[in-house]
mmCIF file of N, CA and C in Angstrom:
data_model
loop_
_atom_site.group_PDB
_atom_site.id
_atom_site.type_symbol
_atom_site.label_atom_id
_atom_site.label_comp_id
_atom_site.label_asym_id
_atom_site.label_seq_id
_atom_site.Cartn_x
_atom_site.Cartn_y
_atom_site.Cartn_z
ATOM 1 N N MET A 1 10.471 -2.776 1.278
ATOM 2 C CA MET A 1 9.590 -1.818 0.342
ATOM 3 C C MET A 1 10.041 -0.223 0.686
ATOM 4 N N PHE A 2 9.242 0.386 1.539
ATOM 5 C CA PHE A 2 9.448 1.682 1.794
ATOM 6 C C PHE A 2 10.499 1.961 2.867
ATOM 7 N N ILE A 3 11.676 1.756 2.458
ATOM 8 C CA ILE A 3 12.849 1.864 3.478
ATOM 9 C C ILE A 3 13.375 3.361 3.245
ATOM 10 N N PRO A 4 13.432 4.146 4.444
ATOM 11 C CA PRO A 4 13.895 5.485 4.341
ATOM 12 C C PRO A 4 15.290 5.411 4.089
ATOM 13 N N SER A 5 15.612 6.026 2.972
ATOM 14 C CA SER A 5 17.130 6.210 2.632
ATOM 15 C C SER A 5 17.634 7.643 2.124
ATOM 16 N N GLY A 6 16.436 8.512 2.294
ATOM 17 C CA GLY A 6 16.735 9.905 2.017
ATOM 18 C C GLY A 6 16.615 10.397 0.589
ATOM 19 N N GLY A 7 16.375 11.432 0.214
ATOM 20 C CA GLY A 7 16.572 12.109 -1.120
ATOM 21 C C GLY A 7 15.940 11.379 -2.191
ATOM 22 N N LYS A 8 16.652 11.323 -3.354
ATOM 23 C CA LYS A 8 16.134 10.924 -4.661
ATOM 24 C C LYS A 8 15.898 9.353 -4.570
ATOM 25 N N SER A 9 16.734 8.598 -3.788
ATOM 26 C CA SER A 9 16.862 7.147 -3.769
ATOM 27 C C SER A 9 15.329 6.602 -3.037
ATOM 28 N N PHE A 10 14.950 7.469 -1.983
ATOM 29 C CA PHE A 10 13.787 7.187 -1.248
ATOM 30 C C PHE A 10 12.702 7.371 -2.249
ATOM 31 N N LEU A 11 12.604 8.449 -3.069
ATOM 32 C CA LEU A 11 11.475 8.851 -3.810
ATOM 33 C C LEU A 11 11.560 7.757 -5.051
ATOM 34 N N SER A 12 12.666 7.298 -5.482
ATOM 35 C CA SER A 12 12.649 6.392 -6.561
ATOM 36 C C SER A 12 12.202 4.983 -6.196
ATOM 37 N N LEU A 13 12.532 4.561 -4.753
ATOM 38 C CA LEU A 13 11.922 3.347 -4.306
ATOM 39 C C LEU A 13 10.275 3.355 -4.464
ATOM 40 N N ARG A 14 9.584 4.352 -4.035
ATOM 41 C CA ARG A 14 8.220 4.641 -4.085
ATOM 42 C C ARG A 14 7.672 4.482 -5.614
ATOM 43 N N LYS A 15 8.335 5.053 -6.505
ATOM 44 C CA LYS A 15 8.119 5.145 -7.925
ATOM 45 C C LYS A 15 8.259 3.671 -8.530
ATOM 46 N N ASN A 16 9.452 3.067 -8.164
ATOM 47 C CA ASN A 16 9.582 1.717 -8.513
ATOM 48 C C ASN A 16 8.587 0.662 -7.877
ATOM 49 N N PHE A 17 8.099 0.859 -6.673
ATOM 50 C CA PHE A 17 7.072 0.048 -6.086
ATOM 51 C C PHE A 17 5.725 0.104 -6.972
ATOM 52 N N PHE A 18 5.419 1.593 -7.185
ATOM 53 C CA PHE A 18 4.088 1.814 -8.072
ATOM 54 C C PHE A 18 4.362 1.163 -9.266
ATOM 55 N N ASP A 19 5.479 1.220 -10.069
ATOM 56 C CA ASP A 19 5.639 0.792 -11.455
ATOM 57 C C ASP A 19 5.722 -0.649 -11.496
ATOM 58 N N ALA A 20 5.899 -1.316 -10.358
ATOM 59 C CA ALA A 20 5.958 -2.969 -10.408
ATOM 60 C C ALA A 20 4.554 -3.502 -10.715
ATOM 61 N N PHE A 21 3.523 -2.648 -10.361
ATOM 62 C CA PHE A 21 2.072 -3.248 -10.621
ATOM 63 C C PHE A 21 1.794 -3.071 -12.118
ATOM 64 N N ASN A 22 1.006 -4.205 -12.679
ATOM 65 C CA ASN A 22 0.436 -4.017 -14.126
ATOM 66 C C ASN A 22 -1.148 -3.791 -13.835
ATOM 67 N N PHE A 23 -1.238 -2.410 -14.099
ATOM 68 C CA PHE A 23 -2.611 -1.947 -13.947
ATOM 69 C C PHE A 23 -3.438 -2.228 -15.278
ATOM 70 N N GLU A 24 -2.852 -2.592 -16.282
ATOM 71 C CA GLU A 24 -3.660 -2.966 -17.561
ATOM 72 C C GLU A 24 -4.116 -4.240 -17.549
ATOM 73 N N GLU A 25 -3.686 -5.122 -16.791
ATOM 74 C CA GLU A 25 -4.135 -6.764 -16.726
ATOM 75 C C GLU A 25 -5.567 -6.392 -15.901
ATOM 76 N N VAL A 26 -6.512 -6.965 -16.490
ATOM 77 C CA VAL A 26 -7.920 -7.126 -15.737
ATOM 78 C C VAL A 26 -8.022 -8.295 -14.817
ATOM 79 N N VAL A 27 -8.001 -7.859 -13.506
ATOM 80 C CA VAL A 27 -8.083 -8.935 -12.548
ATOM 81 C C VAL A 27 -9.249 -8.533 -11.526
ATOM 82 N N ASP A 28 -9.825 -9.791 -10.963
ATOM 83 C CA ASP A 28 -10.900 -9.484 -9.875
ATOM 84 C C ASP A 28 -10.309 -9.104 -8.534
ATOM 85 N N GLN A 29 -9.161 -9.623 -8.114
ATOM 86 C CA GLN A 29 -8.735 -9.462 -6.922
ATOM 87 C C GLN A 29 -7.216 -9.132 -6.874
ATOM 88 N N VAL A 30 -6.700 -8.291 -5.914
ATOM 89 C CA VAL A 30 -5.249 -8.080 -5.828
ATOM 90 C C VAL A 30 -5.096 -8.158 -4.336
ATOM 91 N N VAL A 31 -3.881 -8.913 -4.019
ATOM 92 C CA VAL A 31 -3.438 -9.100 -2.692
ATOM 93 C C VAL A 31 -1.996 -8.243 -2.641
ATOM 94 N N ILE A 32 -1.871 -7.651 -1.925
ATOM 95 C CA ILE A 32 -0.541 -6.763 -1.635
ATOM 96 C C ILE A 32 0.078 -7.192 -0.229
ATOM 97 N N ASP A 33 0.800 -8.164 -0.312
ATOM 98 C CA ASP A 33 1.672 -8.567 0.727
ATOM 99 C C ASP A 33 2.485 -7.517 1.377
ATOM 100 N N LEU A 34 2.290 -6.952 2.604
ATOM 101 C CA LEU A 34 3.074 -5.981 3.176
ATOM 102 C C LEU A 34 3.769 -6.630 4.524
ATOM 103 N N SER A 35 3.791 -7.957 4.625
ATOM 104 C CA SER A 35 4.099 -8.521 5.840
ATOM 105 C C SER A 35 5.769 -8.230 6.079
ATOM 106 N N ALA A 36 6.573 -8.009 4.944
ATOM 107 C CA ALA A 36 7.866 -7.719 5.085
ATOM 108 C C ALA A 36 8.232 -6.218 5.084
ATOM 109 N N ALA A 37 7.287 -5.429 5.168
ATOM 110 C CA ALA A 37 7.314 -3.998 4.888
ATOM 111 C C ALA A 37 6.938 -3.136 6.200
ATOM 112 N N HIS A 38 7.484 -1.839 6.173
ATOM 113 C CA HIS A 38 6.956 -1.051 7.205
ATOM 114 C C HIS A 38 6.754 0.424 6.374
ATOM 115 N N LEU A 39 5.774 0.924 6.648
ATOM 116 C CA LEU A 39 5.252 2.261 6.090
ATOM 117 C C LEU A 39 5.626 3.277 6.992
ATOM 118 N N TRP A 40 6.615 4.118 6.609
ATOM 119 C CA TRP A 40 7.400 5.043 7.412
ATOM 120 C C TRP A 40 6.599 6.389 7.429
ATOM 121 N N ASP A 41 5.926 6.797 6.469
ATOM 122 C CA ASP A 41 5.403 8.239 6.434
ATOM 123 C C ASP A 41 4.355 8.308 5.618
ATOM 124 N N GLN A 42 3.786 9.636 5.479
ATOM 125 C CA GLN A 42 2.703 10.004 4.753
ATOM 126 C C GLN A 42 2.712 9.604 3.258
ATOM 127 N N GLY A 43 4.047 9.899 2.712
ATOM 128 C CA GLY A 43 4.370 9.614 1.268
ATOM 129 C C GLY A 43 4.089 8.131 1.024
ATOM 130 N N ALA A 44 4.530 7.175 1.802
ATOM 131 C CA ALA A 44 4.230 5.752 1.630
ATOM 132 C C ALA A 44 2.932 5.356 1.631
ATOM 133 N N VAL A 45 2.077 6.065 2.573
ATOM 134 C CA VAL A 45 0.602 5.836 2.532
ATOM 135 C C VAL A 45 -0.010 6.443 1.360
ATOM 136 N N GLU A 46 0.540 7.429 0.898
ATOM 137 C CA GLU A 46 -0.116 8.102 -0.331
ATOM 138 C C GLU A 46 0.063 7.278 -1.609
ATOM 139 N N MET A 47 1.211 6.638 -1.537
ATOM 140 C CA MET A 47 1.499 5.682 -2.651
ATOM 141 C C MET A 47 0.713 4.434 -2.682
ATOM 142 N N LEU A 48 0.525 3.939 -1.482
ATOM 143 C CA LEU A 48 -0.476 2.820 -1.260
ATOM 144 C C LEU A 48 -1.903 3.241 -1.872
ATOM 145 N N ASP A 49 -2.414 4.370 -1.162
ATOM 146 C CA ASP A 49 -3.578 4.947 -1.740
ATOM 147 C C ASP A 49 -3.701 5.044 -3.228
ATOM 148 N N ARG A 50 -2.652 5.468 -3.883
ATOM 149 C CA ARG A 50 -2.666 5.506 -5.347
ATOM 150 C C ARG A 50 -2.936 4.067 -6.190
ATOM 151 N N ILE A 51 -2.260 3.271 -5.509
ATOM 152 C CA ILE A 51 -2.219 1.855 -5.973
ATOM 153 C C ILE A 51 -3.661 1.223 -5.871
ATOM 154 N N VAL A 52 -4.266 1.314 -4.612
ATOM 155 C CA VAL A 52 -5.425 0.813 -4.319
ATOM 156 C C VAL A 52 -6.602 1.543 -5.212
ATOM 157 N N ALA A 53 -6.452 2.721 -5.211
ATOM 158 C CA ALA A 53 -7.434 3.431 -6.045
ATOM 159 C C ALA A 53 -7.316 3.177 -7.592
ATOM 160 N N LYS A 54 -6.199 3.007 -8.162
ATOM 161 C CA LYS A 54 -6.087 2.526 -9.454
ATOM 162 C C LYS A 54 -6.599 1.121 -9.807
ATOM 163 N N PHE A 55 -6.329 0.318 -8.809
ATOM 164 C CA PHE A 55 -7.002 -1.137 -9.075
ATOM 165 C C PHE A 55 -8.595 -1.038 -8.917
ATOM 166 N N HIS A 56 -8.975 -0.257 -7.879
ATOM 167 C CA HIS A 56 -10.374 -0.150 -7.814
ATOM 168 C C HIS A 56 -11.221 0.523 -9.034
ATOM 169 N N ARG A 57 -10.544 1.300 -9.797
ATOM 170 C CA ARG A 57 -11.017 1.806 -11.038
ATOM 171 C C ARG A 57 -11.104 0.743 -12.130
ATOM 172 N N THR A 58 -10.439 -0.222 -11.989
ATOM 173 C CA THR A 58 -10.485 -1.309 -12.960
ATOM 174 C C THR A 58 -11.485 -2.531 -12.468
ATOM 175 N N GLY A 59 -12.098 -2.162 -11.208
ATOM 176 C CA GLY A 59 -13.179 -3.127 -10.510
ATOM 177 C C GLY A 59 -12.460 -4.153 -9.810
ATOM 178 N N ALA A 60 -11.118 -4.097 -9.478
ATOM 179 C CA ALA A 60 -10.449 -5.140 -8.798
ATOM 180 C C ALA A 60 -10.803 -4.846 -7.125
ATOM 181 N N GLU A 61 -10.961 -6.004 -6.504
ATOM 182 C CA GLU A 61 -11.086 -5.794 -5.006
ATOM 183 C C GLU A 61 -9.438 -5.921 -4.573
ATOM 184 N N VAL A 62 -9.228 -5.194 -3.294
ATOM 185 C CA VAL A 62 -7.742 -4.995 -3.013
ATOM 186 C C VAL A 62 -7.646 -5.429 -1.583
ATOM 187 N N GLU A 63 -6.744 -6.242 -1.338
ATOM 188 C CA GLU A 63 -6.580 -6.842 0.015
ATOM 189 C C GLU A 63 -4.992 -6.451 0.564
ATOM 190 N N LEU A 64 -4.936 -5.770 1.630
ATOM 191 C CA LEU A 64 -3.570 -5.373 2.060
ATOM 192 C C LEU A 64 -3.337 -6.392 3.192
ATOM 193 N N LEU A 65 -2.242 -7.324 3.034
ATOM 194 C CA LEU A 65 -2.030 -8.353 3.755
ATOM 195 C C LEU A 65 -0.845 -8.091 4.607
ATOM 196 N N GLY A 66 -0.872 -8.334 6.139
ATOM 197 C CA GLY A 66 0.223 -8.279 6.864
ATOM 198 C C GLY A 66 0.899 -7.161 7.372
ATOM 199 N N LEU A 67 0.063 -6.005 7.279
ATOM 200 C CA LEU A 67 0.525 -4.785 8.113
ATOM 201 C C LEU A 67 1.001 -4.919 9.377
ATOM 202 N N ASN A 68 2.047 -4.213 9.841
ATOM 203 C CA ASN A 68 2.401 -4.319 11.147
ATOM 204 C C ASN A 68 1.753 -3.319 11.797
ATOM 205 N N ALA A 69 1.784 -3.392 13.208
ATOM 206 C CA ALA A 69 0.956 -2.523 14.021
ATOM 207 C C ALA A 69 1.188 -1.053 13.785
ATOM 208 N N GLU A 70 2.402 -0.604 13.756
ATOM 209 C CA GLU A 70 2.663 0.735 13.493
ATOM 210 C C GLU A 70 2.264 1.209 11.986
ATOM 211 N N SER A 71 2.349 0.249 11.194
ATOM 212 C CA SER A 71 2.106 0.717 9.677
ATOM 213 C C SER A 71 0.429 0.718 9.648
ATOM 214 N N ALA A 72 -0.356 -0.121 10.257
ATOM 215 C CA ALA A 72 -1.651 -0.081 10.333
ATOM 216 C C ALA A 72 -2.093 1.229 10.972
ATOM 217 N N LYS A 73 -1.615 1.591 12.085
ATOM 218 C CA LYS A 73 -2.099 2.795 12.665
ATOM 219 C C LYS A 73 -1.926 3.819 11.713
ATOM 220 N N LEU A 74 -0.731 3.990 10.953
ATOM 221 C CA LEU A 74 -0.552 5.061 10.204
ATOM 222 C C LEU A 74 -1.374 5.096 9.065
ATOM 223 N N VAL A 75 -1.803 3.793 8.347
ATOM 224 C CA VAL A 75 -2.869 3.686 7.212
ATOM 225 C C VAL A 75 -4.091 4.303 7.628
ATOM 226 N N ASP A 76 -4.610 3.750 9.003
ATOM 227 C CA ASP A 76 -5.822 4.080 9.642
ATOM 228 C C ASP A 76 -5.987 5.656 9.634
ATOM 229 N N LYS A 77 -4.985 6.263 9.993
ATOM 230 C CA LYS A 77 -4.920 7.872 10.252
ATOM 231 C C LYS A 77 -4.879 8.593 9.045
ATOM 232 N N LEU A 78 -3.984 8.025 8.039
ATOM 233 C CA LEU A 78 -3.748 9.006 6.754
ATOM 234 C C LEU A 78 -4.391 8.434 5.452
ATOM 235 N N ALA A 79 -4.796 7.198 5.309
ATOM 236 C CA ALA A 79 -5.176 6.693 4.226
ATOM 237 C C ALA A 79 -6.485 7.303 3.629
ATOM 238 N N THR A 80 -6.591 7.569 2.435
ATOM 239 C CA THR A 80 -7.841 8.084 1.921
ATOM 240 C C THR A 80 -8.698 6.802 1.218
ATOM 241 N N TYR A 81 -7.933 5.848 0.760
ATOM 242 C CA TYR A 81 -8.778 4.822 -0.008
ATOM 243 C C TYR A 81 -9.809 4.111 0.909
ATOM 244 N N SER A 82 -9.791 4.181 2.189
ATOM 245 C CA SER A 82 -10.778 3.585 3.094
ATOM 246 C C SER A 82 -11.990 4.444 3.041
ATOM 247 N N LYS A 83 -11.950 5.783 2.720
ATOM 248 C CA LYS A 83 -12.825 6.668 2.783
ATOM 249 C C LYS A 83 -13.505 6.676 1.341
ATOM 250 N N LYS A 84 -12.796 6.506 0.240
ATOM 251 C CA LYS A 84 -13.282 6.591 -1.100
ATOM 252 C C LYS A 84 -13.715 5.183 -1.688
ATOM 253 N N HIS A 85 -12.755 4.136 -1.144
ATOM 254 C CA HIS A 85 -12.737 2.844 -1.750
ATOM 255 C C HIS A 85 -12.916 1.810 -0.553
ATOM 256 N N THR A 86 -13.198 0.668 -0.802
ATOM 257 C CA THR A 86 -12.975 -0.489 0.395
ATOM 258 C C THR A 86 -11.742 -1.179 -0.112
ATOM 259 N N ALA A 87 -10.859 -1.458 0.916
ATOM 260 C CA ALA A 87 -9.829 -2.444 0.797
ATOM 261 C C ALA A 87 -9.712 -3.221 2.022
ATOM 262 N N LYS A 88 -9.567 -4.493 2.061
ATOM 263 C CA LYS A 88 -9.570 -5.301 2.934
ATOM 264 C C LYS A 88 -8.167 -5.174 3.681
ATOM 265 N N VAL A 89 -7.973 -4.876 4.860
ATOM 266 C CA VAL A 89 -6.777 -4.891 5.579
ATOM 267 C C VAL A 89 -6.630 -6.052 6.613
ATOM 268 N N THR A 90 -5.622 -6.949 6.235
ATOM 269 C CA THR A 90 -5.458 -8.085 7.132
ATOM 270 C C THR A 90 -4.075 -7.986 7.941
ATOM 271 N N PRO A 91 -4.146 -7.706 9.232
ATOM 272 C CA PRO A 91 -3.082 -7.305 9.917
ATOM 273 C C PRO A 91 -2.080 -8.474 10.055
ATOM 274 N N ALA A 92 -0.704 -8.178 10.307
ATOM 275 C CA ALA A 92 0.132 -9.224 10.521
ATOM 276 C C ALA A 92 -0.246 -9.876 11.946
ATOM 277 N N PRO A 93 0.230 -11.324 12.036
ATOM 278 C CA PRO A 93 -0.094 -11.903 13.271
ATOM 279 C C PRO A 93 0.786 -11.222 14.430
ATOM 280 N N VAL A 94 0.200 -11.174 15.737
ATOM 281 C CA VAL A 94 0.852 -10.795 16.874
ATOM 282 C C VAL A 94 1.835 -11.759 17.422
ATOM 283 N N ASP A 95 3.049 -11.242 17.489
ATOM 284 C CA ASP A 95 3.941 -12.164 18.148
ATOM 285 C C ASP A 95 3.954 -12.114 19.756
ATOM 286 N N VAL A 96 3.463 -13.372 20.210
ATOM 287 C CA VAL A 96 3.153 -13.376 21.713
ATOM 288 C C VAL A 96 4.395 -14.033 22.553
ATOM 289 N N SER A 97 5.519 -14.423 21.731
ATOM 290 C CA SER A 97 6.583 -15.112 22.281
ATOM 291 C C SER A 97 7.394 -14.009 23.256
#
């Protein structure tokens, strides 16, 4: 998902991610599976904020599933959706091997 590749291509990845969601369909719950993703920077968190906020405006509950520890720390520090809205964050399982 948010893979740093620099320049316009990195920005277009964020836009493509945002555009992948159908905000016109009315749903009660949205689960965003981030278990294969790593949020690298403030821009990635801001994009996630925009998505969560937009779904909340339609009345949907949002769950962020599988954030890795580093991404979860960044989200805790930078995300505004948790201050304005509620989104359930389900962290990725910890690998104990």
